[in-house]
Tab-separated table of C-alpha atoms and ligand atoms in Angstrom:
chain	number	residue	atom	x	y	z
A	1	MET	CA	0.054	-0.012	0.015
A	2	GLN	CA	1.268	3.735	-0.584
A	3	LEU	CA	2.456	5.630	2.586
A	4	GLU	CA	0.214	8.364	1.777
A	5	ARG	CA	-2.651	6.091	2.016
A	6	ILE	CA	-1.317	4.131	5.116
A	7	LEU	CA	-1.259	6.473	7.240
A	8	HIS	CA	-4.568	8.204	6.214
A	9	SER	CA	-5.960	4.825	7.017
A	10	GLN	CA	-4.208	4.826	10.476
A	11	GLY	CA	-6.061	8.325	11.428
A	12	PHE	CA	-3.409	10.749	10.463
A	13	GLY	CA	-5.487	12.640	8.842
A	14	SER	CA	-6.825	13.723	5.019
A	15	ARG	CA	-4.595	12.319	1.959
A	16	LYS	CA	-2.939	15.872	1.617
A	17	ILE	CA	-1.936	16.167	5.164
A	18	CYS	CA	-0.589	12.640	5.100
A	19	ARG	CA	1.387	13.571	2.362
A	20	SER	CA	2.435	16.809	3.893
A	21	LEU	CA	3.477	14.477	6.717
A	22	ILE	CA	5.971	12.576	4.595
A	23	ARG	CA	7.305	15.195	2.482
A	24	HIS	CA	8.560	17.011	5.139
A	25	GLY	CA	10.450	13.629	6.514
A	26	LEU	CA	8.417	13.209	9.592
A	27	VAL	CA	7.554	9.837	8.980
A	28	SER	CA	9.686	6.928	9.228
A	29	VAL	CA	8.959	3.462	7.929
A	30	ASN	CA	10.738	0.271	9.372
A	31	GLY	CA	13.109	2.692	11.019
A	32	GLU	CA	14.079	4.612	8.111
A	33	VAL	CA	12.576	7.974	7.350
A	34	CYS	CA	10.322	7.882	3.605
A	35	ASP	CA	9.637	11.238	2.708
A	36	GLN	CA	7.832	9.365	-1.205
A	37	PRO	CA	4.505	9.711	-0.369
A	38	PHE	CA	3.746	7.189	-2.771
A	39	ASP	CA	6.587	4.698	-2.266
A	40	GLU	CA	4.804	0.962	-1.439
A	41	PHE	CA	4.808	-0.754	2.026
A	42	GLU	CA	3.740	-4.532	2.679
A	43	THR	CA	1.312	-3.532	5.399
A	44	GLU	CA	1.251	-6.785	7.543
A	45	ASN	CA	3.295	-6.194	11.187
A	46	LEU	CA	4.606	-2.328	9.461
A	47	GLN	CA	5.913	-0.247	12.193
A	48	PHE	CA	6.459	3.135	11.175
A	49	SER	CA	6.587	6.420	13.523
A	50	VAL	CA	5.131	9.857	12.973
A	51	ARG	CA	6.758	12.794	14.348
A	52	GLY	CA	9.133	10.824	16.143
A	53	GLU	CA	6.425	8.369	17.576
A	54	ASP	CA	5.667	4.668	17.226
A	55	TRP	CA	3.063	2.921	15.867
A	56	GLN	CA	2.019	-0.913	14.124
A	57	PHE	CA	-0.141	-0.972	11.012
A	58	ARG	CA	-3.646	-1.903	12.220
A	59	ILE	CA	-6.582	-2.704	10.106
A	60	GLN	CA	-8.991	-1.908	12.574
A	61	ALA	CA	-7.764	-0.617	16.267
A	62	TYR	CA	-9.594	-2.396	19.359
A	63	LEU	CA	-8.447	-0.854	22.669
A	64	MET	CA	-8.964	-0.937	26.248
A	65	LEU	CA	-8.998	1.604	28.586
A	66	HIS	CA	-9.166	2.737	32.371
A	67	LYS	CA	-11.617	5.108	32.871
A	68	PRO	CA	-11.256	7.214	35.253
A	69	ALA	CA	-13.804	9.130	37.371
A	70	HIS	CA	-15.169	12.380	36.571
A	71	TYR	CA	-14.542	11.479	32.743
A	72	GLU	CA	-17.777	10.887	30.154
A	73	CYS	CA	-17.924	8.513	27.616
A	74	SER	CA	-19.457	10.952	25.332
A	75	HIS	CA	-17.895	12.814	22.156
A	76	LYS	CA	-19.965	15.746	23.518
A	77	PRO	CA	-19.257	15.711	27.327
A	78	GLN	CA	-21.528	18.340	29.542
A	79	HIS	CA	-19.998	18.579	32.830
A	80	HIS	CA	-16.578	16.373	32.472
A	81	PRO	CA	-14.046	15.761	30.168
A	82	SER	CA	-14.693	13.226	27.358
A	83	ILE	CA	-12.828	9.854	27.932
A	84	PHE	CA	-11.941	10.090	24.247
A	85	SER	CA	-9.629	12.974	25.588
A	86	LEU	CA	-7.663	10.360	26.838
A	87	LEU	CA	-6.654	8.738	23.114
A	88	PRO	CA	-4.467	9.950	20.728
A	89	PRO	CA	-6.396	11.813	18.128
A	90	ALA	CA	-4.910	9.457	14.977
A	91	LEU	CA	-7.757	6.843	17.044
A	92	LEU	CA	-10.329	9.229	17.435
A	93	GLU	CA	-9.978	10.187	13.017
A	94	ARG	CA	-9.636	7.240	12.805
A	95	GLY	CA	-13.653	6.476	14.317
A	96	VAL	CA	-13.225	4.541	17.384
A	97	GLN	CA	-15.851	4.327	19.771
A	98	CYS	CA	-16.431	3.027	23.567
A	99	ILE	CA	-18.401	-0.354	23.440
A	100	GLY	CA	-20.597	0.350	26.152
A	101	ARG	CA	-20.953	3.147	28.286
A	102	LEU	CA	-19.345	3.735	31.978
A	103	ASP	CA	-21.523	6.429	34.092
A	104	GLU	CA	-19.118	9.639	34.793
A	105	ASP	CA	-18.532	8.325	38.719
A	106	THR	CA	-17.976	4.631	37.336
A	107	THR	CA	-14.346	3.562	36.877
A	108	GLY	CA	-12.485	0.643	35.551
A	109	LEU	CA	-12.262	-1.029	31.894
A	110	LEU	CA	-13.992	0.699	28.987
A	111	MET	CA	-13.718	-1.350	25.304
A	112	LEU	CA	-12.844	0.685	22.280
A	113	SER	CA	-13.338	-0.473	18.316
A	114	ASP	CA	-13.308	0.998	14.689
A	115	ASP	CA	-14.829	-1.846	14.001
A	116	GLY	CA	-18.161	-1.748	13.523
A	117	GLN	CA	-19.137	-5.450	13.327
A	118	PHE	CA	-17.133	-6.170	16.339
A	119	ILE	CA	-19.001	-3.252	18.267
A	120	HIS	CA	-22.705	-4.527	17.624
A	121	ARG	CA	-21.694	-8.381	18.338
A	122	MET	CA	-19.959	-7.275	21.902
A	123	SER	CA	-23.024	-4.798	22.778
A	124	SER	CA	-25.821	-6.958	21.659
A	125	PRO	CA	-28.064	-8.296	24.625
A	126	LYS	CA	-27.942	-11.372	22.104
A	127	TRP	CA	-24.521	-12.457	22.901
A	128	LYS	CA	-24.742	-11.734	26.681
A	129	VAL	CA	-21.199	-11.073	27.383
A	130	PRO	CA	-21.066	-11.216	30.731
A	131	LYS	CA	-19.539	-7.912	32.332
A	132	ILE	CA	-18.281	-8.005	35.906
A	133	TYR	CA	-18.390	-4.779	38.598
A	134	GLU	CA	-16.797	-4.288	41.612
A	135	VAL	CA	-19.592	-2.359	43.668
A	136	THR	CA	-19.109	-0.786	47.053
A	137	THR	CA	-22.368	-0.127	48.855
A	138	LYS	CA	-23.365	2.315	51.206
A	139	HIS	CA	-25.415	-0.702	53.722
A	140	ALA	CA	-23.801	-4.130	54.916
A	141	ILE	CA	-25.286	-6.669	51.990
A	142	ASP	CA	-27.005	-9.361	53.643
A	143	ASP	CA	-28.257	-13.328	52.083
A	144	GLU	CA	-31.165	-11.602	50.858
A	145	GLN	CA	-30.422	-8.986	49.111
A	146	VAL	CA	-28.196	-11.818	47.301
A	147	LYS	CA	-30.996	-14.141	47.034
A	148	THR	CA	-33.193	-11.417	45.706
A	149	LEU	CA	-30.290	-10.274	43.368
A	150	LEU	CA	-29.810	-13.570	41.701
A	151	SER	CA	-32.918	-13.999	41.088
A	152	GLY	CA	-34.320	-11.465	39.363
A	153	VAL	CA	-35.657	-7.585	40.189
A	154	GLN	CA	-38.113	-5.397	38.848
A	155	LEU	CA	-36.943	-2.253	37.513
A	156	LEU	CA	-39.623	0.663	36.391
A	157	ASP	CA	-39.533	0.491	32.449
A	158	GLU	CA	-38.370	-3.214	31.691
A	159	PRO	CA	-40.870	-5.307	30.733
A	160	ALA	CA	-38.985	-8.305	33.013
A	161	PRO	CA	-37.545	-8.840	36.110
A	162	ILE	CA	-33.845	-8.914	35.523
A	163	ALA	CA	-31.132	-11.146	37.628
A	164	ALA	CA	-27.905	-11.195	37.978
A	165	LEU	CA	-25.755	-14.136	36.865
A	166	ALA	CA	-23.445	-14.576	39.492
A	167	CYS	CA	-23.059	-11.668	43.511
A	168	GLU	CA	-19.805	-12.976	45.263
A	169	VAL	CA	-19.859	-11.194	48.189
A	170	ILE	CA	-16.122	-9.731	48.691
A	171	SER	CA	-16.473	-8.220	51.938
A	172	THR	CA	-19.265	-6.371	54.655
A	173	ASN	CA	-19.989	-3.527	51.456
A	174	VAL	CA	-18.159	-4.984	48.580
A	175	LEU	CA	-19.888	-7.605	46.144
A	176	HIS	CA	-18.657	-8.498	42.549
A	177	LEU	CA	-21.791	-8.409	40.685
A	178	THR	CA	-22.076	-10.077	36.811
A	179	LEU	CA	-24.577	-8.936	34.680
A	180	ALA	CA	-25.701	-10.042	30.809
A	181	GLU	CA	-26.858	-7.244	29.984
A	182	GLY	CA	-25.751	-3.045	29.855
A	183	LYS	CA	-29.129	-1.375	30.762
A	184	TYR	CA	-29.223	2.265	32.180
A	185	HIS	CA	-27.693	2.701	35.580
A	186	GLN	CA	-28.237	-1.231	35.571
A	187	VAL	CA	-26.008	-2.189	38.654
A	188	LYS	CA	-27.390	1.131	40.015
A	189	ARG	CA	-30.833	0.606	40.097
A	190	MET	CA	-30.670	-2.930	40.816
A	191	LEU	CA	-28.632	-2.340	44.294
A	192	ALA	CA	-31.667	0.564	44.600
A	193	ALA	CA	-34.099	-2.236	44.322
A	194	VAL	CA	-32.952	-4.166	47.302
A	195	SER	CA	-32.890	-1.415	49.360
A	196	ASN	CA	-29.027	-0.693	49.240
A	197	ARG	CA	-27.280	2.024	47.169
A	198	VAL	CA	-24.010	2.043	45.272
A	199	GLU	CA	-21.392	4.101	46.638
A	200	ALA	CA	-18.775	3.232	43.811
A	201	LEU	CA	-18.663	0.970	40.813
A	202	LYS	CA	-15.628	-0.340	39.324
A	203	ARG	CA	-16.137	-2.550	35.852
A	204	ILE	CA	-13.226	-5.139	36.516
A	205	ARG	CA	-14.340	-7.453	33.366
A	206	ILE	CA	-15.832	-8.029	30.128
A	207	GLY	CA	-16.005	-11.653	29.161
A	208	GLN	CA	-12.488	-13.011	29.337
A	209	LEU	CA	-11.067	-9.495	29.794
A	210	GLU	CA	-9.546	-8.684	33.334
A	211	LEU	CA	-8.607	-5.690	33.618
A	212	PRO	CA	-5.125	-5.199	34.072
A	213	GLU	CA	-3.533	-4.445	37.861
A	214	ASP	CA	-0.630	-2.278	35.951
A	215	LEU	CA	-3.000	-0.551	33.905
A	216	ALA	CA	-3.909	3.100	35.512
A	217	PRO	CA	-6.499	4.871	35.529
A	218	GLY	CA	-6.587	7.329	32.450
A	219	GLU	CA	-4.351	4.780	30.580
A	220	TRP	CA	-4.920	2.515	27.761
A	221	ARG	CA	-3.619	-0.530	25.523
A	222	TRP	CA	-3.877	-2.335	22.643
A	223	LEU	CA	-5.817	-5.363	22.258
A	224	ASP	CA	-3.492	-8.194	21.353
A	225	SER	CA	-4.774	-10.661	18.402
A	226	VAL	CA	-5.102	-13.441	21.599
A	227	MET	CA	-6.884	-11.273	23.713
A	228	LEU	CA	-9.021	-10.820	20.761
A	229	GLU	CA	-9.594	-14.174	20.716
A	230	ARG	CA	-10.682	-14.889	23.985
A	231	ILE	CA	-13.096	-12.301	24.363
A	232	ALA	CA	-14.425	-13.179	20.793
A	233	PRO	CA	-13.676	-16.280	19.261
A	234	THR	CA	-15.151	-16.620	15.866
A	235	ARG	CA	-14.040	-12.874	14.835
A	236	ASN	CA	-12.408	-12.993	11.907
A	237	ASN	CA	-9.024	-11.009	12.690
A	238	SER	CA	-7.498	-10.613	9.357
B	301	URA	N1	-24.776	0.187	35.832
B	301	URA	C1	-24.283	1.139	36.873
B	301	URA	O1	-24.967	1.485	37.044
B	301	URA	N2	-23.380	2.268	36.222
B	301	URA	C2	-22.336	2.127	35.155
B	301	URA	O2	-21.562	3.056	35.458
B	301	URA	C3	-22.461	1.054	34.379
B	301	URA	C4	-23.334	-0.297	35.118
């Protein structure tokens, strides 16, 4: 593929902007400056740098972010900064979206991608990808609450009761709640339905993907093909 097209596909701007970056000597491929926009390169495993920043060619982008509190999962945030401000501009330019949203005060694992099919599959209720939340509650958690969360609670505007897939009590005020759905304020509403209240909420796992301990709030990381295979096994990963 021509270098100009490569940069354009990876989110570095219009073809004209990419051509100018290349002609100004700001782009290296496999360690060597290339100032010829129409030079051809094999894209598989291609390493390149733009203004000294290293990148690898990726047909599509899959990443995880440790969402900090007080960020909104929106391109048009109303009261807090957007989680998209935590990502490099090239990822936004190529149309990376979050897969499901977390509330402004929720922290933890967020997946993002520019692969529409993958986003659809991961968010679709049909696939029931389990999400695990660490919930810190205001009141002590008792057996009755756990039983009710597992058997199902009726939430306003929902046609049928919704049950947690699992509910593990970690300590008096902390539980790990596994949900198959991703309904609006679902955890908060479910805890309210059993007369408790969420004080802090952190998503710690989506399917097989755990929030890595060494991924600090605000940091992001590419999802490699091994992780993707575990999350969505039949995905076309070419
Ligand atoms: N449930 C909630 O109540 N909030 C979230 O951010 C995610 C799940």
